[in-house]
Amino acid sequence: MLIPDDFEVQPLDTVPRMAEEAKHQAVLVAALRAKWATIADTTLRPVIFHIPMGGSRDAREAANLKVQGALAGVPDLCIVAPCGRIIWIEMKAHDGRVSTTQSKLHEHFKALKQTVLVAHSVFDALDQLRGITQ
């Protein structure tokens, strides 16, 4: 799987106002999508997407999402790669920690032979992706 070099990443100070974690996540997604767009055979291009679970919601909307399948602890990003490989990425702020709910679900995913990464920056995520794809 192609992983962008650090110099291919958009400078963080050019991203509009966002929380630190969101800024790193947005830059990571953009860098991966740009790199994967260079893969000529589109059937071999990984897909990355965000699963919006957090944010402010009123009780009614939270209840609607729960019955529709929302699950606490699901990582922020999912990569579907060739050969059926799934990689989950939990993005955290520089000093952020994984919650107990997240930790339990991450362990369950690992028991299901899924890869789960916890990254504290776009560069941390890219380094970890390089480590598992080489």
PDB file of C-alpha atoms in Angstrom:
ATOM      1  CA  MET A   1       0.000   0.000   0.000  1.00  0.00           C
ATOM      2  CA  LEU A   2       1.410   3.375  -0.992  1.00  0.00           C
ATOM      3  CA  ILE A   3       1.953   5.750   1.937  1.00  0.00           C
ATOM      4  CA  PRO A   4       2.797   9.421   1.327  1.00  0.00           C
ATOM      5  CA  ASP A   5       6.132  10.836   2.417  1.00  0.00           C
ATOM      6  CA  ASP A   6       6.011  13.506   5.110  1.00  0.00           C
ATOM      7  CA  PHE A   7       6.846  16.250   2.591  1.00  0.00           C
ATOM      8  CA  GLU A   8       3.644  15.393   0.689  1.00  0.00           C
ATOM      9  CA  VAL A   9       1.481  16.358   3.663  1.00  0.00           C
ATOM     10  CA  GLN A  10      -0.357  19.676   3.643  1.00  0.00           C
ATOM     11  CA  PRO A  11       1.098  22.070   6.230  1.00  0.00           C
ATOM     12  CA  LEU A  12      -1.138  22.032   9.302  1.00  0.00           C
ATOM     13  CA  ASP A  13      -1.148  25.828   9.549  1.00  0.00           C
ATOM     14  CA  THR A  14      -2.970  26.015   6.202  1.00  0.00           C
ATOM     15  CA  VAL A  15      -5.996  24.089   7.488  1.00  0.00           C
ATOM     16  CA  PRO A  16      -8.959  26.256   8.533  1.00  0.00           C
ATOM     17  CA  ARG A  17      -9.864  26.524  12.195  1.00  0.00           C
ATOM     18  CA  MET A  18     -10.420  23.065  13.627  1.00  0.00           C
ATOM     19  CA  ALA A  19      -9.572  21.249  16.816  1.00  0.00           C
ATOM     20  CA  GLU A  20      -6.052  19.770  16.788  1.00  0.00           C
ATOM     21  CA  GLU A  21      -7.232  16.174  16.395  1.00  0.00           C
ATOM     22  CA  ALA A  22      -9.616  17.071  13.550  1.00  0.00           C
ATOM     23  CA  LYS A  23      -6.917  19.049  11.747  1.00  0.00           C
ATOM     24  CA  HIS A  24      -4.467  16.127  11.822  1.00  0.00           C
ATOM     25  CA  GLN A  25      -7.215  13.729  10.706  1.00  0.00           C
ATOM     26  CA  ALA A  26      -8.255  15.950   7.775  1.00  0.00           C
ATOM     27  CA  VAL A  27      -4.656  16.310   6.592  1.00  0.00           C
ATOM     28  CA  LEU A  28      -4.065  12.550   6.912  1.00  0.00           C
ATOM     29  CA  VAL A  29      -7.146  11.700   4.850  1.00  0.00           C
ATOM     30  CA  ALA A  30      -6.231  14.248   2.163  1.00  0.00           C
ATOM     31  CA  ALA A  31      -2.640  12.971   1.912  1.00  0.00           C
ATOM     32  CA  LEU A  32      -3.676   9.314   1.651  1.00  0.00           C
ATOM     33  CA  ARG A  33      -6.411   9.996  -0.903  1.00  0.00           C
ATOM     34  CA  ALA A  34      -4.036  12.073  -3.043  1.00  0.00           C
ATOM     35  CA  LYS A  35      -1.365   9.351  -2.947  1.00  0.00           C
ATOM     36  CA  TRP A  36      -3.832   6.568  -3.702  1.00  0.00           C
ATOM     37  CA  ALA A  37      -5.305   8.521  -6.609  1.00  0.00           C
ATOM     38  CA  THR A  38      -1.978   7.891  -8.384  1.00  0.00           C
ATOM     39  CA  ILE A  39      -2.621   4.131  -8.476  1.00  0.00           C
ATOM     40  CA  ALA A  40      -3.529   3.423 -12.093  1.00  0.00           C
ATOM     41  CA  ASP A  41      -5.618   0.317 -11.416  1.00  0.00           C
ATOM     42  CA  THR A  42      -8.594   1.757  -9.565  1.00  0.00           C
ATOM     43  CA  THR A  43      -9.569  -1.685  -8.265  1.00  0.00           C
ATOM     44  CA  LEU A  44      -6.353  -1.666  -6.205  1.00  0.00           C
ATOM     45  CA  ARG A  45      -6.888   1.765  -4.623  1.00  0.00           C
ATOM     46  CA  PRO A  46      -7.491   1.637  -0.883  1.00  0.00           C
ATOM     47  CA  VAL A  47     -10.492   3.563   0.436  1.00  0.00           C
ATOM     48  CA  ILE A  48     -10.355   5.662   3.599  1.00  0.00           C
ATOM     49  CA  PHE A  49     -13.403   7.075   5.318  1.00  0.00           C
ATOM     50  CA  HIS A  50     -14.446   8.683   8.581  1.00  0.00           C
ATOM     51  CA  ILE A  51     -17.174   7.313  10.793  1.00  0.00           C
ATOM     52  CA  PRO A  52     -18.702  10.343  12.535  1.00  0.00           C
ATOM     53  CA  MET A  53     -19.529   9.227  16.043  1.00  0.00           C
ATOM     54  CA  GLY A  54     -18.710  12.206  18.252  1.00  0.00           C
ATOM     55  CA  GLY A  55     -19.860  15.771  18.210  1.00  0.00           C
ATOM     56  CA  SER A  56     -22.771  17.532  19.827  1.00  0.00           C
ATOM     57  CA  ARG A  57     -26.113  15.891  19.378  1.00  0.00           C
ATOM     58  CA  ASP A  58     -29.345  16.186  21.274  1.00  0.00           C
ATOM     59  CA  ALA A  59     -30.741  13.121  23.037  1.00  0.00           C
ATOM     60  CA  ARG A  60     -33.222  12.331  20.256  1.00  0.00           C
ATOM     61  CA  GLU A  61     -30.536  12.347  17.535  1.00  0.00           C
ATOM     62  CA  ALA A  62     -28.216  10.245  19.716  1.00  0.00           C
ATOM     63  CA  ALA A  63     -31.015   7.704  20.227  1.00  0.00           C
ATOM     64  CA  ASN A  64     -31.737   7.641  16.462  1.00  0.00           C
ATOM     65  CA  LEU A  65     -28.076   6.997  15.673  1.00  0.00           C
ATOM     66  CA  LYS A  66     -27.862   4.229  18.258  1.00  0.00           C
ATOM     67  CA  VAL A  67     -30.803   2.283  16.815  1.00  0.00           C
ATOM     68  CA  GLN A  68     -29.334   2.763  13.341  1.00  0.00           C
ATOM     69  CA  GLY A  69     -26.144   1.021  14.448  1.00  0.00           C
ATOM     70  CA  ALA A  70     -23.888   3.668  15.991  1.00  0.00           C
ATOM     71  CA  LEU A  71     -21.437   1.995  18.346  1.00  0.00           C
ATOM     72  CA  ALA A  72     -19.392   3.767  21.014  1.00  0.00           C
ATOM     73  CA  GLY A  73     -15.662   3.251  20.695  1.00  0.00           C
ATOM     74  CA  VAL A  74     -15.485   2.787  16.914  1.00  0.00           C
ATOM     75  CA  PRO A  75     -12.217   4.316  15.634  1.00  0.00           C
ATOM     76  CA  ASP A  76     -12.310   7.571  13.683  1.00  0.00           C
ATOM     77  CA  LEU A  77     -11.065   6.220  10.352  1.00  0.00           C
ATOM     78  CA  CYS A  78     -11.350   3.003   8.405  1.00  0.00           C
ATOM     79  CA  ILE A  79      -9.120   1.952   5.520  1.00  0.00           C
ATOM     80  CA  VAL A  80     -10.347  -0.810   3.235  1.00  0.00           C
ATOM     81  CA  ALA A  81      -7.284  -2.054   1.382  1.00  0.00           C
ATOM     82  CA  PRO A  82      -6.771  -4.664  -1.345  1.00  0.00           C
ATOM     83  CA  CYS A  83      -7.086  -8.346  -0.447  1.00  0.00           C
ATOM     84  CA  GLY A  84      -9.746  -7.630   2.180  1.00  0.00           C
ATOM     85  CA  ARG A  85      -7.420  -5.910   4.632  1.00  0.00           C
ATOM     86  CA  ILE A  86      -9.067  -3.499   7.069  1.00  0.00           C
ATOM     87  CA  ILE A  87      -7.092  -0.927   9.064  1.00  0.00           C
ATOM     88  CA  TRP A  88      -8.734   1.175  11.772  1.00  0.00           C
ATOM     89  CA  ILE A  89      -7.188   4.439  12.953  1.00  0.00           C
ATOM     90  CA  GLU A  90      -8.098   6.230  16.166  1.00  0.00           C
ATOM     91  CA  MET A  91      -6.866   9.817  16.019  1.00  0.00           C
ATOM     92  CA  LYS A  92      -6.017  11.515  19.303  1.00  0.00           C
ATOM     93  CA  ALA A  93      -4.782  14.970  20.187  1.00  0.00           C
ATOM     94  CA  HIS A  94      -1.120  15.192  21.246  1.00  0.00           C
ATOM     95  CA  ASP A  95      -2.024  14.444  24.870  1.00  0.00           C
ATOM     96  CA  GLY A  96      -5.211  12.475  24.163  1.00  0.00           C
ATOM     97  CA  ARG A  97      -5.911   9.053  25.615  1.00  0.00           C
ATOM     98  CA  VAL A  98      -8.033   6.126  24.483  1.00  0.00           C
ATOM     99  CA  SER A  99     -11.186   5.719  26.581  1.00  0.00           C
ATOM    100  CA  THR A 100     -12.082   2.442  28.272  1.00  0.00           C
ATOM    101  CA  THR A 101     -14.902   1.919  25.745  1.00  0.00           C
ATOM    102  CA  GLN A 102     -12.521   2.504  22.836  1.00  0.00           C
ATOM    103  CA  SER A 103      -9.874   0.226  24.325  1.00  0.00           C
ATOM    104  CA  LYS A 104     -12.335  -2.646  24.754  1.00  0.00           C
ATOM    105  CA  LEU A 105     -13.593  -2.332  21.182  1.00  0.00           C
ATOM    106  CA  HIS A 106     -10.040  -2.045  19.816  1.00  0.00           C
ATOM    107  CA  GLU A 107      -9.133  -5.292  21.593  1.00  0.00           C
ATOM    108  CA  HIS A 108     -12.242  -6.962  20.136  1.00  0.00           C
ATOM    109  CA  PHE A 109     -11.247  -5.799  16.639  1.00  0.00           C
ATOM    110  CA  LYS A 110      -7.745  -7.182  17.179  1.00  0.00           C
ATOM    111  CA  ALA A 111      -9.241 -10.515  18.259  1.00  0.00           C
ATOM    112  CA  LEU A 112     -11.096 -10.457  14.913  1.00  0.00           C
ATOM    113  CA  LYS A 113      -7.675 -10.078  13.201  1.00  0.00           C
ATOM    114  CA  GLN A 114      -8.198  -6.391  12.368  1.00  0.00           C
ATOM    115  CA  THR A 115      -5.386  -3.833  12.562  1.00  0.00           C
ATOM    116  CA  VAL A 116      -6.045  -0.944  14.953  1.00  0.00           C
ATOM    117  CA  LEU A 117      -3.716   2.044  15.183  1.00  0.00           C
ATOM    118  CA  VAL A 118      -3.852   4.904  17.673  1.00  0.00           C
ATOM    119  CA  ALA A 119      -2.125   7.989  16.286  1.00  0.00           C
ATOM    120  CA  HIS A 120      -1.409  11.347  17.911  1.00  0.00           C
ATOM    121  CA  SER A 121      -0.633  13.218  14.694  1.00  0.00           C
ATOM    122  CA  VAL A 122      -0.771  12.850  10.941  1.00  0.00           C
ATOM    123  CA  PHE A 123       2.939  11.981  10.974  1.00  0.00           C
ATOM    124  CA  ASP A 124       2.487   9.378  13.701  1.00  0.00           C
ATOM    125  CA  ALA A 125      -0.297   7.770  11.643  1.00  0.00           C
ATOM    126  CA  LEU A 126       1.843   7.760   8.487  1.00  0.00           C
ATOM    127  CA  ASP A 127       4.805   6.232  10.364  1.00  0.00           C
ATOM    128  CA  GLN A 128       2.591   3.478  11.763  1.00  0.00           C
ATOM    129  CA  LEU A 129       1.062   2.806   8.335  1.00  0.00           C
ATOM    130  CA  ARG A 130       4.544   2.560   6.819  1.00  0.00           C
ATOM    131  CA  GLY A 131       5.489   0.097   9.553  1.00  0.00           C
ATOM    132  CA  ILE A 132       2.627  -2.283   8.818  1.00  0.00           C
ATOM    133  CA  THR A 133       2.731  -2.070   5.022  1.00  0.00           C
ATOM    134  CA  GLN A 134       6.432  -2.650   4.384  1.00  0.00           C
TER     135      GLN A 134
END
